[in-house]
Amino acid sequence: MRTGKGVEWAVHTLLNLAWLGDGEPVPTARLAAVHDLSASYLNKQLQQLVKAGLLESVPGARGGFRLARPLEAVSMLDVVLAVEGDDPLFRCAEIRRCGTIGERVPAGGFSRPCAVNTAMGRAELAWRKALAAQSLADVRAEAEAHAPAVGSYVRGGFGRD
Amino acid sequence: MRTGKGVEWAVHTLLNLAWLGDGEPVPTARLAAVHDLSASYLNKQLQQLVKAGLLESVPGARGGFRLARPLEAVSMLDVVLAVEGDDPLFRCAEIRRCGTIGERVPAGGFSRPCAVNTAMGRAELAWRKALAAQSLADVRAEAEAHAPAVGSYVRGGFGRD
DNA sequence: GGCCGCTTACTCGGATATCGAATGTCCGAGTTACTTAGG
DNA sequence: CCTAAGTAACTCGGACATTCGATATCCGAGTAAGCGGCC
């Protein structure tokens, strides 16, 4: 069980767009080239971000993607849910109702949710809260604290130095 | 991204063994039948639990699996790690080092960990802590609070009423 | 010179292959319990 | 009757298919910019 690499690609791309500063749209090919990613596959992830309202897409020549909101208004959870979907990490198949045990439980015996599902749900809630508590602006700030020149590296990588 | 169904199967099986009470080994076929599961695939998950020290296997006729420790000494995290492995949910591919941006960073510029990885790691840590905070005994207690007769249902499903 | 329509090139968006992991199945090695013959 | 070896059945354990989702790719619809002709 692991998150797809689309999440990593999406976060780095959003940060790069922020470091570029201007609101100019950037095409997928360029966003992919700066990190040696598959442009077509990155495009798929960016489309998910557009659907989620994190990016705006500009069609036609000189088009591309631009940030739809400031990083302060985007949490890590927003990105993860946009890319991976909002399905729960643990999907309860209700196996307690099946087989010779399930048959023995009288009607109404399953009115309360499955305790296993509840326990897994508590852990997932903690995960989501921790993700929601961190905005992309926080991540950017931490990256700049580690390497203050990261913004210039990014602009240089896009050929704008 | 979702957890495999092996986790659900393993937790329910461990709880069922506890509700049976006696330390008698139970074969895979019976453990699977009570919830209409694939016996061979459940067997694979149970082998993981044996490797992790949560179950003991008894070979030969009248053999099967039995609990290796009381439920109080088994956390939900133990089960998840035993079944799914201890790989991190988010695997950082270090794409920051690749492409035209990565080439522009001078040597030593990546001494600090990737901020994206750190942020995802914080969330995963919260998830693991929430799982570790819940023992299987807690889950059993919650299930019994919902349906006090669950133990008798289980014993009946195994043909021991 | 200014304006309008056309062409062209570029971009997104979704439909289409490919790959790997999770899921599911099968058979052999090993062990235990039972049987049965002997003392 | 008790014992002990032989037999047979049962179980785990791992090797072998299959299915599904993630990954990667490609091509068409649509749009904006640039160009050329016309007023």
Coordinates of C-alpha atoms (C1' of nucleotides) in Angstrom, one line a residue:
Chain A
M1 CA 0.0 0.0 0.0
R2 CA 1.6 3.3 -1.1
T3 CA 0.6 6.6 -2.6
G4 CA 1.1 7.0 -6.3
K5 CA 3.9 9.1 -7.5
G6 CA 1.4 11.5 -9.0
V7 CA 1.2 13.2 -5.6
E8 CA 4.9 13.9 -5.5
W9 CA 4.8 15.3 -9.0
A10 CA 1.8 17.5 -8.3
V11 CA 3.2 19.1 -5.2
H12 CA 6.5 19.8 -6.8
T13 CA 4.8 21.3 -9.8
L14 CA 2.6 23.5 -7.7
L15 CA 5.6 24.8 -5.8
N16 CA 7.5 25.4 -9.0
L17 CA 4.6 27.5 -10.4
A18 CA 4.6 29.5 -7.2
W19 CA 8.4 30.1 -7.4
L20 CA 8.0 31.4 -10.9
G21 CA 6.0 34.2 -9.4
D22 CA 4.3 35.7 -12.4
G23 CA 0.8 34.3 -13.3
E24 CA 1.9 33.3 -16.8
P25 CA 0.6 29.9 -17.8
V26 CA 3.2 27.2 -18.3
P27 CA 2.7 24.3 -20.6
T28 CA 2.9 20.7 -19.4
A29 CA 6.0 19.9 -21.4
R30 CA 8.0 22.6 -19.6
L31 CA 6.7 21.6 -16.2
A32 CA 7.7 18.0 -16.9
A33 CA 11.2 18.8 -18.3
V34 CA 12.4 20.6 -15.2
H35 CA 12.2 17.3 -13.3
D36 CA 12.6 14.8 -16.1
L37 CA 9.0 13.5 -15.8
S38 CA 6.7 12.0 -18.4
A39 CA 4.8 15.0 -19.8
S40 CA 1.7 13.0 -20.8
Y41 CA 1.3 11.4 -17.5
L42 CA 2.0 14.7 -15.6
N43 CA -0.7 16.2 -17.8
K44 CA -3.2 13.7 -16.4
Q45 CA -2.4 14.6 -12.9
L46 CA -2.6 18.3 -13.7
Q47 CA -6.1 17.8 -15.2
Q48 CA -7.1 16.3 -11.8
L49 CA -5.8 19.5 -10.1
V50 CA -7.9 21.6 -12.5
K51 CA -11.0 19.6 -11.7
A52 CA -10.3 20.1 -8.0
G53 CA -9.9 23.9 -8.5
L54 CA -6.2 24.1 -7.6
L55 CA -5.1 25.0 -11.1
E56 CA -6.4 26.9 -14.1
S57 CA -5.8 25.6 -17.6
V58 CA -5.3 28.0 -20.5
P59 CA -5.8 26.4 -23.9
G60 CA -4.2 27.4 -27.2
A61 CA -0.8 28.7 -28.1
R62 CA 1.1 30.2 -25.2
G63 CA -1.3 28.3 -23.0
G64 CA -0.6 26.0 -20.1
F65 CA -1.4 25.8 -16.4
R66 CA -1.4 28.5 -13.7
L67 CA -2.2 28.5 -10.0
A68 CA -5.8 29.1 -9.2
R69 CA -5.2 30.1 -5.6
P70 CA -2.3 31.2 -3.5
L71 CA -0.3 28.4 -1.8
E72 CA -1.6 29.5 1.6
A73 CA -5.1 28.4 0.5
V74 CA -4.0 24.9 -0.6
S75 CA -3.3 22.1 1.9
M76 CA -1.4 18.9 1.3
L77 CA -4.7 17.1 1.8
D78 CA -6.2 19.1 -1.1
V79 CA -3.5 17.8 -3.4
V80 CA -3.7 14.2 -2.2
L81 CA -7.4 14.1 -2.6
A82 CA -7.3 15.8 -6.0
V83 CA -4.8 13.3 -7.3
E84 CA -5.7 10.1 -5.6
G85 CA -9.4 10.7 -5.2
D86 CA -11.3 10.8 -1.9
D87 CA -11.8 7.1 -1.4
P88 CA -11.0 5.9 2.1
L89 CA -7.6 4.2 2.7
F90 CA -9.4 1.3 4.3
R91 CA -12.5 0.0 2.5
C92 CA -14.6 -2.2 4.8
A93 CA -16.0 -5.1 2.8
E94 CA -18.4 -6.0 5.7
I95 CA -17.1 -9.6 5.8
R96 CA -18.7 -9.8 9.3
R97 CA -22.0 -10.3 7.6
C98 CA -20.8 -13.2 5.4
G99 CA -20.3 -16.9 6.1
T100 CA -21.5 -19.0 8.9
I101 CA -20.9 -16.3 11.5
G102 CA -22.8 -13.6 9.6
E103 CA -25.8 -16.0 9.2
R104 CA -26.1 -16.4 12.9
V105 CA -26.5 -12.7 13.7
P106 CA -30.2 -11.8 14.0
A107 CA -31.7 -8.9 11.9
G108 CA -30.6 -5.5 13.2
G109 CA -27.4 -6.9 14.7
F110 CA -25.4 -4.8 12.3
S111 CA -26.9 -1.5 13.0
R112 CA -23.7 -0.2 14.5
P113 CA -20.7 0.2 12.2
C114 CA -18.0 -2.5 12.1
A115 CA -15.5 -1.9 14.9
V116 CA -12.6 -2.7 12.6
N117 CA -13.7 -0.1 10.2
T118 CA -14.1 2.4 13.0
A119 CA -10.6 1.8 14.2
M120 CA -9.1 2.1 10.8
G121 CA -11.2 5.2 10.2
R122 CA -9.8 6.9 13.3
A123 CA -6.2 6.4 12.0
E124 CA -7.2 7.7 8.6
L125 CA -8.8 10.8 10.2
A126 CA -5.5 11.5 12.0
W127 CA -3.7 11.2 8.7
R128 CA -6.0 13.5 7.0
K129 CA -5.9 16.1 9.8
A130 CA -2.1 16.1 9.7
L131 CA -2.2 16.6 5.9
A132 CA -4.8 19.3 6.2
A133 CA -2.8 21.1 8.9
Q134 CA 0.1 21.7 6.4
S135 CA -0.4 24.2 3.6
L136 CA 1.8 24.3 0.5
A137 CA 3.0 27.6 1.8
D138 CA 4.3 25.8 4.8
V139 CA 6.2 23.4 2.6
R140 CA 7.6 26.1 0.5
A141 CA 8.8 28.0 3.7
E142 CA 10.4 24.8 4.9
A143 CA 12.2 24.3 1.6
E144 CA 13.4 27.9 1.6
A145 CA 14.6 27.5 5.2
H146 CA 16.7 24.6 4.1
A147 CA 18.0 26.2 0.8
P148 CA 17.2 29.9 0.6
A149 CA 18.2 30.0 -3.1
V150 CA 15.8 27.4 -4.2
G151 CA 13.6 30.0 -5.9
S152 CA 16.4 31.2 -8.1
Y153 CA 17.3 27.5 -8.9
V154 CA 13.7 27.0 -10.1
R155 CA 13.5 30.1 -12.2
G156 CA 16.8 29.2 -13.7
G157 CA 15.6 25.7 -14.5
F158 CA 12.7 27.3 -16.4
G159 CA 15.2 29.5 -18.3
R160 CA 14.3 32.7 -16.5
D161 CA 17.4 33.8 -14.8
Chain B
M1 CA -4.4 4.3 -2.9
R2 CA -6.0 1.9 -0.5
T3 CA -5.1 -0.8 2.0
G4 CA -5.4 -4.4 0.7
K5 CA -8.3 -6.5 2.0
G6 CA -5.8 -8.7 3.7
V7 CA -5.8 -6.3 6.7
E8 CA -9.5 -6.7 7.2
W9 CA -9.3 -10.4 6.9
A10 CA -6.4 -10.6 9.4
V11 CA -8.0 -8.5 12.0
H12 CA -11.3 -10.4 11.9
T13 CA -9.5 -13.7 12.0
L14 CA -7.5 -12.7 15.0
L15 CA -10.6 -11.5 16.8
N16 CA -12.4 -14.8 16.0
L17 CA -9.5 -16.8 17.4
A18 CA -9.8 -14.7 20.6
W19 CA -13.5 -15.2 20.9
L20 CA -13.1 -19.0 20.6
G21 CA -11.2 -18.7 23.8
D22 CA -9.4 -22.1 23.9
G23 CA -5.9 -22.2 22.6
E24 CA -6.8 -25.0 20.2
P25 CA -5.3 -24.5 16.7
V26 CA -7.9 -23.8 13.9
P27 CA -7.1 -24.7 10.3
T28 CA -7.3 -22.1 7.6
A29 CA -10.3 -23.7 5.9
R30 CA -12.4 -23.2 8.9
L31 CA -11.2 -19.6 9.6
A32 CA -12.0 -18.8 5.9
A33 CA -15.4 -20.5 5.9
V34 CA -16.9 -18.5 8.8
H35 CA -16.6 -15.3 6.6
D36 CA -16.8 -16.8 3.1
L37 CA -13.2 -16.0 2.3
S38 CA -10.7 -17.6 -0.1
A39 CA -8.9 -20.1 2.1
S40 CA -5.7 -20.2 0.1
Y41 CA -5.4 -16.4 0.0
L42 CA -6.2 -16.1 3.7
N43 CA -3.5 -18.7 4.4
K44 CA -1.0 -16.3 2.7
Q45 CA -2.0 -13.5 5.0
L46 CA -1.8 -15.8 8.1
Q47 CA 1.7 -16.8 7.1
Q48 CA 2.7 -13.2 7.3
L49 CA 1.2 -13.0 10.8
V50 CA 3.2 -16.0 11.8
K51 CA 6.4 -14.3 10.5
A52 CA 5.5 -11.2 12.5
G53 CA 5.0 -13.3 15.6
L54 CA 1.3 -12.6 16.0
L55 CA 0.2 -16.2 15.3
E56 CA 1.6 -19.7 15.9
S57 CA 1.2 -22.4 13.2
V58 CA 0.7 -26.0 14.1
P59 CA 1.4 -28.5 11.3
G60 CA -0.1 -31.9 10.7
A61 CA -3.6 -33.3 11.3
R62 CA -5.6 -31.3 13.9
G63 CA -3.2 -28.5 13.2
G64 CA -3.9 -24.9 12.3
F65 CA -3.2 -21.4 13.7
R66 CA -3.5 -20.1 17.2
L67 CA -2.8 -16.7 18.8
A68 CA 0.8 -16.2 19.9
R69 CA 0.0 -13.4 22.3
P70 CA -3.1 -11.9 24.0
L71 CA -5.0 -9.3 22.1
E72 CA -3.9 -6.6 24.6
A73 CA -0.3 -7.1 23.3
V74 CA -1.3 -6.6 19.6
S75 CA -1.9 -3.2 18.1
M76 CA -3.7 -2.4 14.9
L77 CA -0.3 -1.2 13.6
D78 CA 1.2 -4.6 14.2
V79 CA -1.4 -6.2 12.0
V80 CA -1.1 -3.6 9.2
L81 CA 2.7 -3.8 9.1
A82 CA 2.6 -7.6 9.2
V83 CA 0.2 -7.9 6.3
E84 CA 1.2 -4.9 4.2
G85 CA 4.9 -4.6 5.0
D86 CA 6.6 -1.6 6.6
D87 CA 7.2 0.4 3.4
P88 CA 6.3 4.0 3.8
L89 CA 3.0 5.2 2.4
F90 CA 4.8 7.9 0.5
R91 CA 8.0 7.0 -1.3
C92 CA 10.0 10.1 -2.2
A93 CA 11.6 9.6 -5.7
E94 CA 13.8 12.7 -5.2
I95 CA 12.6 14.2 -8.4
R96 CA 14.0 17.5 -7.1
R97 CA 17.4 16.3 -8.1
C98 CA 16.4 15.6 -11.7
G99 CA 15.9 17.7 -14.8
T100 CA 17.0 21.2 -15.5
I101 CA 16.3 22.3 -11.9
G102 CA 18.2 19.6 -10.2
E103 CA 21.2 20.3 -12.4
R104 CA 21.3 23.9 -11.2
V105 CA 21.6 23.0 -7.6
P106 CA 25.2 23.0 -6.4
A107 CA 26.8 20.0 -4.7
G108 CA 25.6 19.8 -1.1
G109 CA 22.4 21.5 -1.9
F110 CA 20.4 18.4 -1.0
S111 CA 21.9 17.7 2.4
R112 CA 18.5 18.4 4.0
P113 CA 15.6 16.0 3.3
C114 CA 13.0 17.0 0.8
A115 CA 10.3 19.2 2.4
V116 CA 7.6 17.3 0.5
N117 CA 8.8 14.0 1.9
T118 CA 8.9 15.5 5.4
A119 CA 5.4 16.8 5.2
M120 CA 4.1 13.5 4.0
G121 CA 6.1 11.7 6.6
R122 CA 4.5 13.8 9.4
A123 CA 1.1 12.7 8.2
E124 CA 2.1 9.1 8.0
L125 CA 3.6 9.3 11.5
A126 CA 0.2 10.5 12.8
W127 CA -1.5 7.6 11.0
R128 CA 0.9 5.1 12.6
K129 CA 0.5 6.6 16.0
A130 CA -3.2 6.4 15.8
L131 CA -3.0 2.7 14.7
A132 CA -0.5 1.9 17.5
A133 CA -2.7 3.5 20.1
Q134 CA -5.5 1.0 19.4
S135 CA -5.0 -2.6 20.5
L136 CA -7.0 -5.5 19.2
A137 CA -8.4 -5.8 22.7
D138 CA -9.8 -2.3 22.3
V139 CA -11.5 -3.3 19.0
R140 CA -12.9 -6.4 20.6
A141 CA -14.3 -4.3 23.5
E142 CA -15.9 -1.9 21.1
A143 CA -17.5 -4.7 19.1
E144 CA -18.8 -6.3 22.3
A145 CA -20.2 -2.9 23.4
H146 CA -22.1 -2.7 20.2
A147 CA -23.3 -6.4 20.3
P148 CA -22.7 -8.2 23.6
A149 CA -23.6 -11.5 22.1
V150 CA -20.9 -11.4 19.3
G151 CA -18.8 -14.0 21.1
S152 CA -21.6 -16.5 21.1
Y153 CA -22.3 -15.8 17.4
V154 CA -18.6 -16.5 16.6
R155 CA -18.5 -19.7 18.6
G156 CA -21.7 -20.8 16.9
G157 CA -20.3 -20.0 13.5
F158 CA -17.4 -22.4 14.3
G159 CA -19.9 -25.1 15.4
R160 CA -19.2 -24.8 19.1
D161 CA -22.4 -23.7 20.6
Chain C
dG1 C1' -2.2 52.5 -42.1
dG2 C1' -5.8 49.8 -39.9
dC3 C1' -8.9 45.9 -39.9
dC4 C1' -10.5 41.4 -40.8
dG5 C1' -10.3 36.6 -42.1
dC6 C1' -7.3 32.7 -42.7
dT7 C1' -3.7 29.7 -41.7
dT8 C1' -0.8 27.6 -38.6
dA9 C1' 1.2 26.0 -34.7
dC10 C1' 0.6 25.0 -30.1
dT11 C1' -2.0 23.3 -26.0
dC12 C1' -5.2 20.8 -23.4
dG13 C1' -8.2 16.7 -22.9
dG14 C1' -9.4 12.3 -23.1
dA15 C1' -9.1 7.6 -25.3
dT16 C1' -5.8 3.9 -25.7
dA17 C1' -1.7 0.4 -24.4
dT18 C1' 1.6 -1.4 -21.0
dC19 C1' 3.3 -2.7 -16.6
dG20 C1' 3.4 -4.2 -11.8
dA21 C1' 1.3 -5.3 -7.7
dA22 C1' -2.5 -7.3 -5.4
dT23 C1' -5.5 -11.1 -5.6
dG24 C1' -6.6 -15.8 -6.2
dT25 C1' -5.4 -20.8 -7.1
dC26 C1' -2.9 -25.0 -6.9
dC27 C1' 0.3 -28.8 -5.4
dG28 C1' 4.1 -30.8 -2.7
dA29 C1' 6.7 -31.5 2.0
dG30 C1' 5.9 -32.6 6.6
dT31 C1' 3.5 -33.8 10.6
dT32 C1' 0.1 -35.9 13.3
dA33 C1' -3.5 -39.1 14.4
dC34 C1' -5.4 -43.5 13.5
dT35 C1' -5.1 -48.5 12.5
dT36 C1' -3.6 -52.9 13.0
dA37 C1' -0.8 -56.5 13.8
dG38 C1' 2.2 -58.5 17.2
dG39 C1' 3.8 -59.6 21.9
Chain D
dC1 C1' -4.6 -55.7 27.1
dC2 C1' -0.7 -52.9 25.8
dT3 C1' 2.8 -51.5 22.5
dA4 C1' 4.7 -50.1 18.4
dA5 C1' 5.4 -49.7 13.6
dG6 C1' 3.0 -48.7 9.3
dT7 C1' -0.5 -46.2 6.9
dA8 C1' -3.4 -42.6 5.7
dA9 C1' -5.3 -38.2 6.0
dC10 C1' -4.8 -33.6 7.1
dT11 C1' -2.3 -29.1 7.3
dC12 C1' 0.9 -25.6 6.4
dG13 C1' 4.1 -23.5 3.1
dG14 C1' 5.4 -21.8 -1.0
dA15 C1' 5.3 -21.8 -6.2
dC16 C1' 2.3 -20.7 -10.0
dA17 C1' -1.9 -18.0 -12.7
dT18 C1' -5.1 -14.1 -13.0
dT19 C1' -7.2 -9.7 -12.3
dC20 C1' -7.2 -4.9 -11.5
dG21 C1' -5.4 -0.5 -10.9
dA22 C1' -1.4 2.5 -11.6
dT23 C1' 1.6 4.0 -15.1
dA24 C1' 2.8 5.6 -19.5
dT25 C1' 1.7 6.9 -24.3
dC26 C1' -0.6 8.7 -28.2
dC27 C1' -3.9 11.3 -31.1
dG28 C1' -7.8 14.5 -31.9
dA29 C1' -10.6 18.9 -30.7
dG30 C1' -10.1 23.5 -29.7
dT31 C1' -7.9 27.9 -29.1
dA32 C1' -5.0 31.8 -29.5
dA33 C1' -1.4 34.0 -32.0
dG34 C1' 0.7 35.4 -36.3
dC35 C1' 0.3 36.3 -41.2
dG36 C1' -1.5 38.1 -45.4
dG37 C1' -4.8 40.3 -48.0
dC38 C1' -8.4 43.8 -48.3
dC39 C1' -10.6 48.2 -47.3

